[in-house]
JSON list of C-alpha atoms in Angstrom, two decimals:
[
{"chain": "A", "resi": 280, "resn": "UNK", "atom": "CA", "xyz": [33.61, -67.99, -6.04]},
{"chain": "A", "resi": 281, "resn": "UNK", "atom": "CA", "xyz": [34.54, -63.88, -6.22]},
{"chain": "A", "resi": 282, "resn": "UNK", "atom": "CA", "xyz": [36.14, -62.59, -2.92]},
{"chain": "A", "resi": 283, "resn": "UNK", "atom": "CA", "xyz": [33.02, -60.59, -1.64]},
{"chain": "A", "resi": 284, "resn": "UNK", "atom": "CA", "xyz": [31.05, -63.59, -1.97]},
{"chain": "A", "resi": 285, "resn": "UNK", "atom": "CA", "xyz": [33.59, -65.95, 0.15]},
{"chain": "A", "resi": 286, "resn": "UNK", "atom": "CA", "xyz": [33.47, -62.96, 2.67]},
{"chain": "A", "resi": 287, "resn": "UNK", "atom": "CA", "xyz": [29.96, -63.02, 3.28]},
{"chain": "A", "resi": 288, "resn": "UNK", "atom": "CA", "xyz": [30.33, -67.09, 3.70]},
{"chain": "A", "resi": 289, "resn": "UNK", "atom": "CA", "xyz": [32.68, -66.01, 5.71]},
{"chain": "A", "resi": 290, "resn": "UNK", "atom": "CA", "xyz": [30.59, -64.18, 8.05]},
{"chain": "A", "resi": 291, "resn": "UNK", "atom": "CA", "xyz": [27.40, -66.09, 7.94]},
{"chain": "A", "resi": 292, "resn": "UNK", "atom": "CA", "xyz": [27.29, -69.20, 10.63]},
{"chain": "A", "resi": 293, "resn": "UNK", "atom": "CA", "xyz": [30.36, -71.44, 10.04]},
{"chain": "A", "resi": 294, "resn": "UNK", "atom": "CA", "xyz": [29.78, -74.25, 12.78]},
{"chain": "A", "resi": 295, "resn": "UNK", "atom": "CA", "xyz": [29.49, -77.80, 10.51]},
{"chain": "A", "resi": 296, "resn": "UNK", "atom": "CA", "xyz": [30.55, -76.22, 7.97]},
{"chain": "A", "resi": 297, "resn": "UNK", "atom": "CA", "xyz": [33.02, -78.60, 6.14]},
{"chain": "A", "resi": 298, "resn": "UNK", "atom": "CA", "xyz": [35.61, -75.37, 5.06]},
{"chain": "A", "resi": 299, "resn": "UNK", "atom": "CA", "xyz": [35.74, -74.27, 9.16]},
{"chain": "A", "resi": 300, "resn": "UNK", "atom": "CA", "xyz": [37.97, -77.32, 10.11]},
{"chain": "A", "resi": 301, "resn": "UNK", "atom": "CA", "xyz": [41.04, -77.25, 7.15]},
{"chain": "A", "resi": 302, "resn": "UNK", "atom": "CA", "xyz": [40.79, -73.20, 7.61]},
{"chain": "A", "resi": 303, "resn": "UNK", "atom": "CA", "xyz": [41.55, -73.07, 11.23]},
{"chain": "A", "resi": 304, "resn": "UNK", "atom": "CA", "xyz": [44.15, -75.77, 10.55]},
{"chain": "A", "resi": 305, "resn": "UNK", "atom": "CA", "xyz": [45.65, -73.60, 7.86]},
{"chain": "A", "resi": 306, "resn": "UNK", "atom": "CA", "xyz": [45.34, -69.80, 10.27]},
{"chain": "A", "resi": 307, "resn": "UNK", "atom": "CA", "xyz": [46.94, -72.05, 13.15]},
{"chain": "A", "resi": 308, "resn": "UNK", "atom": "CA", "xyz": [49.90, -72.99, 11.25]},
{"chain": "A", "resi": 309, "resn": "UNK", "atom": "CA", "xyz": [50.73, -69.11, 10.39]},
{"chain": "A", "resi": 310, "resn": "UNK", "atom": "CA", "xyz": [51.00, -68.20, 13.49]},
{"chain": "A", "resi": 311, "resn": "UNK", "atom": "CA", "xyz": [52.52, -71.06, 14.73]},
{"chain": "A", "resi": 312, "resn": "UNK", "atom": "CA", "xyz": [55.34, -73.41, 13.49]},
{"chain": "A", "resi": 313, "resn": "UNK", "atom": "CA", "xyz": [54.10, -75.54, 11.04]},
{"chain": "A", "resi": 314, "resn": "UNK", "atom": "CA", "xyz": [53.56, -79.20, 11.74]},
{"chain": "A", "resi": 315, "resn": "UNK", "atom": "CA", "xyz": [55.36, -81.88, 10.63]},
{"chain": "A", "resi": 316, "resn": "UNK", "atom": "CA", "xyz": [53.81, -85.11, 8.63]},
{"chain": "A", "resi": 317, "resn": "UNK", "atom": "CA", "xyz": [54.47, -86.93, 12.20]},
{"chain": "A", "resi": 318, "resn": "UNK", "atom": "CA", "xyz": [52.63, -84.78, 14.11]},
{"chain": "A", "resi": 319, "resn": "UNK", "atom": "CA", "xyz": [49.73, -83.72, 10.80]},
{"chain": "A", "resi": 320, "resn": "UNK", "atom": "CA", "xyz": [48.89, -87.83, 10.53]},
{"chain": "A", "resi": 321, "resn": "UNK", "atom": "CA", "xyz": [48.47, -87.39, 14.58]},
{"chain": "A", "resi": 322, "resn": "UNK", "atom": "CA", "xyz": [46.14, -84.84, 14.68]},
{"chain": "A", "resi": 323, "resn": "UNK", "atom": "CA", "xyz": [43.89, -86.59, 11.95]},
{"chain": "A", "resi": 324, "resn": "UNK", "atom": "CA", "xyz": [43.94, -89.58, 13.94]},
{"chain": "A", "resi": 325, "resn": "UNK", "atom": "CA", "xyz": [42.93, -87.37, 17.11]},
{"chain": "A", "resi": 326, "resn": "UNK", "atom": "CA", "xyz": [39.74, -86.70, 15.15]},
{"chain": "A", "resi": 327, "resn": "UNK", "atom": "CA", "xyz": [39.53, -82.98, 15.05]},
{"chain": "A", "resi": 328, "resn": "UNK", "atom": "CA", "xyz": [36.92, -81.21, 16.12]},
{"chain": "A", "resi": 329, "resn": "UNK", "atom": "CA", "xyz": [34.67, -77.76, 15.98]},
{"chain": "A", "resi": 330, "resn": "UNK", "atom": "CA", "xyz": [34.60, -76.45, 19.46]},
{"chain": "A", "resi": 331, "resn": "UNK", "atom": "CA", "xyz": [32.62, -73.36, 20.40]},
{"chain": "A", "resi": 332, "resn": "UNK", "atom": "CA", "xyz": [34.23, -71.52, 22.52]},
{"chain": "A", "resi": 333, "resn": "UNK", "atom": "CA", "xyz": [31.77, -69.24, 24.13]},
{"chain": "A", "resi": 334, "resn": "UNK", "atom": "CA", "xyz": [29.71, -72.70, 24.56]},
{"chain": "A", "resi": 335, "resn": "UNK", "atom": "CA", "xyz": [26.93, -73.13, 22.79]},
{"chain": "A", "resi": 336, "resn": "UNK", "atom": "CA", "xyz": [24.24, -73.26, 25.25]},
{"chain": "A", "resi": 337, "resn": "UNK", "atom": "CA", "xyz": [25.84, -71.44, 27.60]},
{"chain": "A", "resi": 338, "resn": "UNK", "atom": "CA", "xyz": [24.85, -71.22, 31.45]},
{"chain": "A", "resi": 339, "resn": "UNK", "atom": "CA", "xyz": [26.01, -67.51, 31.91]},
{"chain": "A", "resi": 340, "resn": "UNK", "atom": "CA", "xyz": [23.82, -64.21, 31.06]},
{"chain": "A", "resi": 341, "resn": "UNK", "atom": "CA", "xyz": [25.17, -63.43, 27.85]},
{"chain": "A", "resi": 342, "resn": "UNK", "atom": "CA", "xyz": [24.67, -59.84, 27.77]},
{"chain": "A", "resi": 343, "resn": "UNK", "atom": "CA", "xyz": [27.56, -59.42, 30.73]},
{"chain": "A", "resi": 344, "resn": "UNK", "atom": "CA", "xyz": [29.60, -60.97, 26.96]},
{"chain": "A", "resi": 345, "resn": "UNK", "atom": "CA", "xyz": [28.61, -57.69, 25.26]},
{"chain": "A", "resi": 346, "resn": "UNK", "atom": "CA", "xyz": [25.42, -59.47, 23.48]},
{"chain": "A", "resi": 347, "resn": "UNK", "atom": "CA", "xyz": [22.25, -57.29, 23.26]},
{"chain": "A", "resi": 348, "resn": "UNK", "atom": "CA", "xyz": [19.94, -60.54, 24.28]},
{"chain": "A", "resi": 349, "resn": "UNK", "atom": "CA", "xyz": [19.87, -64.23, 23.65]},
{"chain": "A", "resi": 350, "resn": "UNK", "atom": "CA", "xyz": [18.68, -63.38, 19.72]},
{"chain": "A", "resi": 351, "resn": "UNK", "atom": "CA", "xyz": [22.05, -61.69, 19.56]},
{"chain": "A", "resi": 352, "resn": "UNK", "atom": "CA", "xyz": [24.33, -64.29, 21.16]},
{"chain": "A", "resi": 353, "resn": "UNK", "atom": "CA", "xyz": [22.11, -66.84, 19.27]},
{"chain": "A", "resi": 354, "resn": "UNK", "atom": "CA", "xyz": [22.98, -65.17, 15.91]},
{"chain": "A", "resi": 355, "resn": "UNK", "atom": "CA", "xyz": [26.64, -64.59, 16.59]},
{"chain": "A", "resi": 356, "resn": "UNK", "atom": "CA", "xyz": [27.81, -68.36, 18.54]},
{"chain": "A", "resi": 357, "resn": "UNK", "atom": "CA", "xyz": [28.46, -70.37, 15.12]},
{"chain": "A", "resi": 358, "resn": "UNK", "atom": "CA", "xyz": [30.43, -68.04, 13.33]},
{"chain": "A", "resi": 359, "resn": "UNK", "atom": "CA", "xyz": [34.06, -68.94, 12.64]},
{"chain": "A", "resi": 360, "resn": "UNK", "atom": "CA", "xyz": [35.22, -66.69, 15.15]},
{"chain": "A", "resi": 361, "resn": "UNK", "atom": "CA", "xyz": [33.72, -68.11, 17.69]},
{"chain": "A", "resi": 362, "resn": "UNK", "atom": "CA", "xyz": [34.91, -71.96, 16.73]},
{"chain": "A", "resi": 363, "resn": "UNK", "atom": "CA", "xyz": [38.54, -73.49, 17.71]},
{"chain": "A", "resi": 364, "resn": "UNK", "atom": "CA", "xyz": [40.28, -76.84, 17.11]},
{"chain": "A", "resi": 365, "resn": "UNK", "atom": "CA", "xyz": [40.13, -79.81, 19.27]},
{"chain": "A", "resi": 366, "resn": "UNK", "atom": "CA", "xyz": [40.50, -83.30, 19.44]},
{"chain": "A", "resi": 367, "resn": "UNK", "atom": "CA", "xyz": [37.54, -85.22, 19.96]},
{"chain": "A", "resi": 368, "resn": "UNK", "atom": "CA", "xyz": [38.38, -85.80, 23.46]},
{"chain": "A", "resi": 369, "resn": "UNK", "atom": "CA", "xyz": [39.47, -82.28, 24.83]},
{"chain": "A", "resi": 370, "resn": "UNK", "atom": "CA", "xyz": [36.08, -81.24, 23.27]},
{"chain": "A", "resi": 371, "resn": "UNK", "atom": "CA", "xyz": [34.55, -83.79, 25.48]},
{"chain": "A", "resi": 372, "resn": "UNK", "atom": "CA", "xyz": [36.33, -82.12, 28.68]},
{"chain": "A", "resi": 373, "resn": "UNK", "atom": "CA", "xyz": [35.27, -78.40, 27.57]},
{"chain": "A", "resi": 374, "resn": "UNK", "atom": "CA", "xyz": [31.10, -78.90, 27.01]},
{"chain": "A", "resi": 375, "resn": "UNK", "atom": "CA", "xyz": [29.46, -76.40, 28.24]},
{"chain": "A", "resi": 376, "resn": "UNK", "atom": "CA", "xyz": [32.36, -75.25, 30.49]},
{"chain": "A", "resi": 377, "resn": "UNK", "atom": "CA", "xyz": [32.69, -71.24, 31.01]},
{"chain": "A", "resi": 378, "resn": "UNK", "atom": "CA", "xyz": [35.14, -69.36, 28.64]},
{"chain": "A", "resi": 379, "resn": "UNK", "atom": "CA", "xyz": [37.25, -68.59, 31.28]},
{"chain": "A", "resi": 380, "resn": "UNK", "atom": "CA", "xyz": [37.85, -71.80, 32.55]},
{"chain": "A", "resi": 381, "resn": "UNK", "atom": "CA", "xyz": [38.73, -73.10, 28.85]},
{"chain": "A", "resi": 382, "resn": "UNK", "atom": "CA", "xyz": [41.14, -70.33, 28.73]},
{"chain": "A", "resi": 383, "resn": "UNK", "atom": "CA", "xyz": [42.61, -71.16, 32.17]},
{"chain": "A", "resi": 384, "resn": "UNK", "atom": "CA", "xyz": [42.32, -74.89, 32.74]},
{"chain": "A", "resi": 385, "resn": "UNK", "atom": "CA", "xyz": [45.88, -76.64, 32.76]},
{"chain": "A", "resi": 386, "resn": "UNK", "atom": "CA", "xyz": [44.02, -79.74, 30.65]},
{"chain": "A", "resi": 387, "resn": "UNK", "atom": "CA", "xyz": [41.72, -77.23, 28.06]},
{"chain": "A", "resi": 388, "resn": "UNK", "atom": "CA", "xyz": [43.05, -74.78, 25.86]},
{"chain": "A", "resi": 389, "resn": "UNK", "atom": "CA", "xyz": [46.56, -74.77, 27.38]},
{"chain": "A", "resi": 390, "resn": "UNK", "atom": "CA", "xyz": [47.30, -78.18, 26.67]},
{"chain": "A", "resi": 391, "resn": "UNK", "atom": "CA", "xyz": [45.45, -79.05, 23.62]},
{"chain": "A", "resi": 392, "resn": "UNK", "atom": "CA", "xyz": [47.05, -80.61, 20.68]},
{"chain": "A", "resi": 393, "resn": "UNK", "atom": "CA", "xyz": [46.41, -77.39, 18.42]},
{"chain": "A", "resi": 394, "resn": "UNK", "atom": "CA", "xyz": [48.69, -75.07, 18.33]},
{"chain": "A", "resi": 395, "resn": "UNK", "atom": "CA", "xyz": [46.09, -72.07, 17.54]},
{"chain": "A", "resi": 396, "resn": "UNK", "atom": "CA", "xyz": [43.90, -73.40, 20.48]},
{"chain": "A", "resi": 397, "resn": "UNK", "atom": "CA", "xyz": [46.87, -72.79, 22.50]},
{"chain": "A", "resi": 398, "resn": "UNK", "atom": "CA", "xyz": [47.87, -69.30, 21.25]},
{"chain": "A", "resi": 399, "resn": "UNK", "atom": "CA", "xyz": [44.35, -68.48, 21.64]},
{"chain": "A", "resi": 400, "resn": "UNK", "atom": "CA", "xyz": [44.61, -69.20, 25.63]},
{"chain": "A", "resi": 401, "resn": "UNK", "atom": "CA", "xyz": [47.29, -67.86, 25.51]},
{"chain": "A", "resi": 402, "resn": "UNK", "atom": "CA", "xyz": [46.42, -64.51, 24.41]},
{"chain": "A", "resi": 403, "resn": "UNK", "atom": "CA", "xyz": [43.89, -64.06, 26.71]},
{"chain": "A", "resi": 404, "resn": "UNK", "atom": "CA", "xyz": [45.31, -65.39, 30.03]},
{"chain": "A", "resi": 405, "resn": "UNK", "atom": "CA", "xyz": [47.88, -63.15, 29.85]},
{"chain": "A", "resi": 406, "resn": "UNK", "atom": "CA", "xyz": [46.40, -59.93, 29.48]},
{"chain": "A", "resi": 407, "resn": "UNK", "atom": "CA", "xyz": [43.23, -61.03, 31.21]},
{"chain": "A", "resi": 408, "resn": "UNK", "atom": "CA", "xyz": [40.96, -60.31, 28.85]},
{"chain": "A", "resi": 409, "resn": "UNK", "atom": "CA", "xyz": [37.42, -61.85, 28.01]},
{"chain": "A", "resi": 410, "resn": "UNK", "atom": "CA", "xyz": [35.91, -63.66, 25.19]},
{"chain": "A", "resi": 411, "resn": "UNK", "atom": "CA", "xyz": [33.41, -61.41, 24.04]},
{"chain": "A", "resi": 412, "resn": "UNK", "atom": "CA", "xyz": [31.13, -60.34, 21.28]},
{"chain": "A", "resi": 413, "resn": "UNK", "atom": "CA", "xyz": [33.93, -57.89, 20.27]},
{"chain": "A", "resi": 414, "resn": "UNK", "atom": "CA", "xyz": [36.34, -60.68, 20.95]},
{"chain": "A", "resi": 415, "resn": "UNK", "atom": "CA", "xyz": [33.99, -62.86, 18.19]},
{"chain": "A", "resi": 416, "resn": "UNK", "atom": "CA", "xyz": [33.61, -60.37, 15.98]},
{"chain": "A", "resi": 417, "resn": "UNK", "atom": "CA", "xyz": [37.48, -59.43, 15.59]},
{"chain": "A", "resi": 418, "resn": "UNK", "atom": "CA", "xyz": [38.11, -63.41, 15.37]},
{"chain": "A", "resi": 419, "resn": "UNK", "atom": "CA", "xyz": [35.61, -63.43, 12.82]},
{"chain": "A", "resi": 420, "resn": "UNK", "atom": "CA", "xyz": [37.19, -60.63, 11.26]},
{"chain": "A", "resi": 421, "resn": "UNK", "atom": "CA", "xyz": [40.89, -61.99, 11.18]},
{"chain": "A", "resi": 422, "resn": "UNK", "atom": "CA", "xyz": [39.82, -65.62, 9.82]},
{"chain": "A", "resi": 423, "resn": "UNK", "atom": "CA", "xyz": [38.31, -63.77, 7.28]},
{"chain": "A", "resi": 424, "resn": "UNK", "atom": "CA", "xyz": [41.60, -61.74, 6.01]},
{"chain": "A", "resi": 425, "resn": "UNK", "atom": "CA", "xyz": [43.17, -64.99, 6.36]},
{"chain": "A", "resi": 426, "resn": "UNK", "atom": "CA", "xyz": [41.15, -66.99, 4.49]},
{"chain": "A", "resi": 427, "resn": "UNK", "atom": "CA", "xyz": [41.04, -63.79, 1.44]},
{"chain": "A", "resi": 428, "resn": "UNK", "atom": "CA", "xyz": [44.54, -63.38, 0.95]},
{"chain": "A", "resi": 429, "resn": "UNK", "atom": "CA", "xyz": [45.82, -67.38, 1.53]},
{"chain": "A", "resi": 430, "resn": "UNK", "atom": "CA", "xyz": [42.77, -68.38, -1.29]},
{"chain": "A", "resi": 431, "resn": "UNK", "atom": "CA", "xyz": [42.56, -65.07, -3.45]},
{"chain": "A", "resi": 432, "resn": "UNK", "atom": "CA", "xyz": [40.60, -65.50, -6.52]},
{"chain": "A", "resi": 433, "resn": "UNK", "atom": "CA", "xyz": [40.87, -62.16, -7.75]}
]
């Protein structure tokens, strides 16, 4: 696939896309210490899942997070920048919770089995930043650039 097409595809909704978990897995190993073989086996057995950072079914006003309206939010919610890796059991604990809770509650992102998700929580906790539309777009761009450099075709 040419890089331009790959870039376009990664900018589209990626939830449930078979490439999402491997891409997030590769990215998190680039920002944290690579997993050992026993760690990889344990993570695989724990069933890696795609978690929406901003909940799919929000219990909040999306305009407070930089979205123009519900249509704008729905157009962004499944982008790769709004997805993180969690084990199946971790994902069930996070279901539809507010993003601030996911980032700060000790039994959610900060204690995830996945280093990339812990790193994401730490980034936002340290700066007391809000994960919003701008963050989704920036993270989508970062993940896209990572994929293009990691799996460059041309």
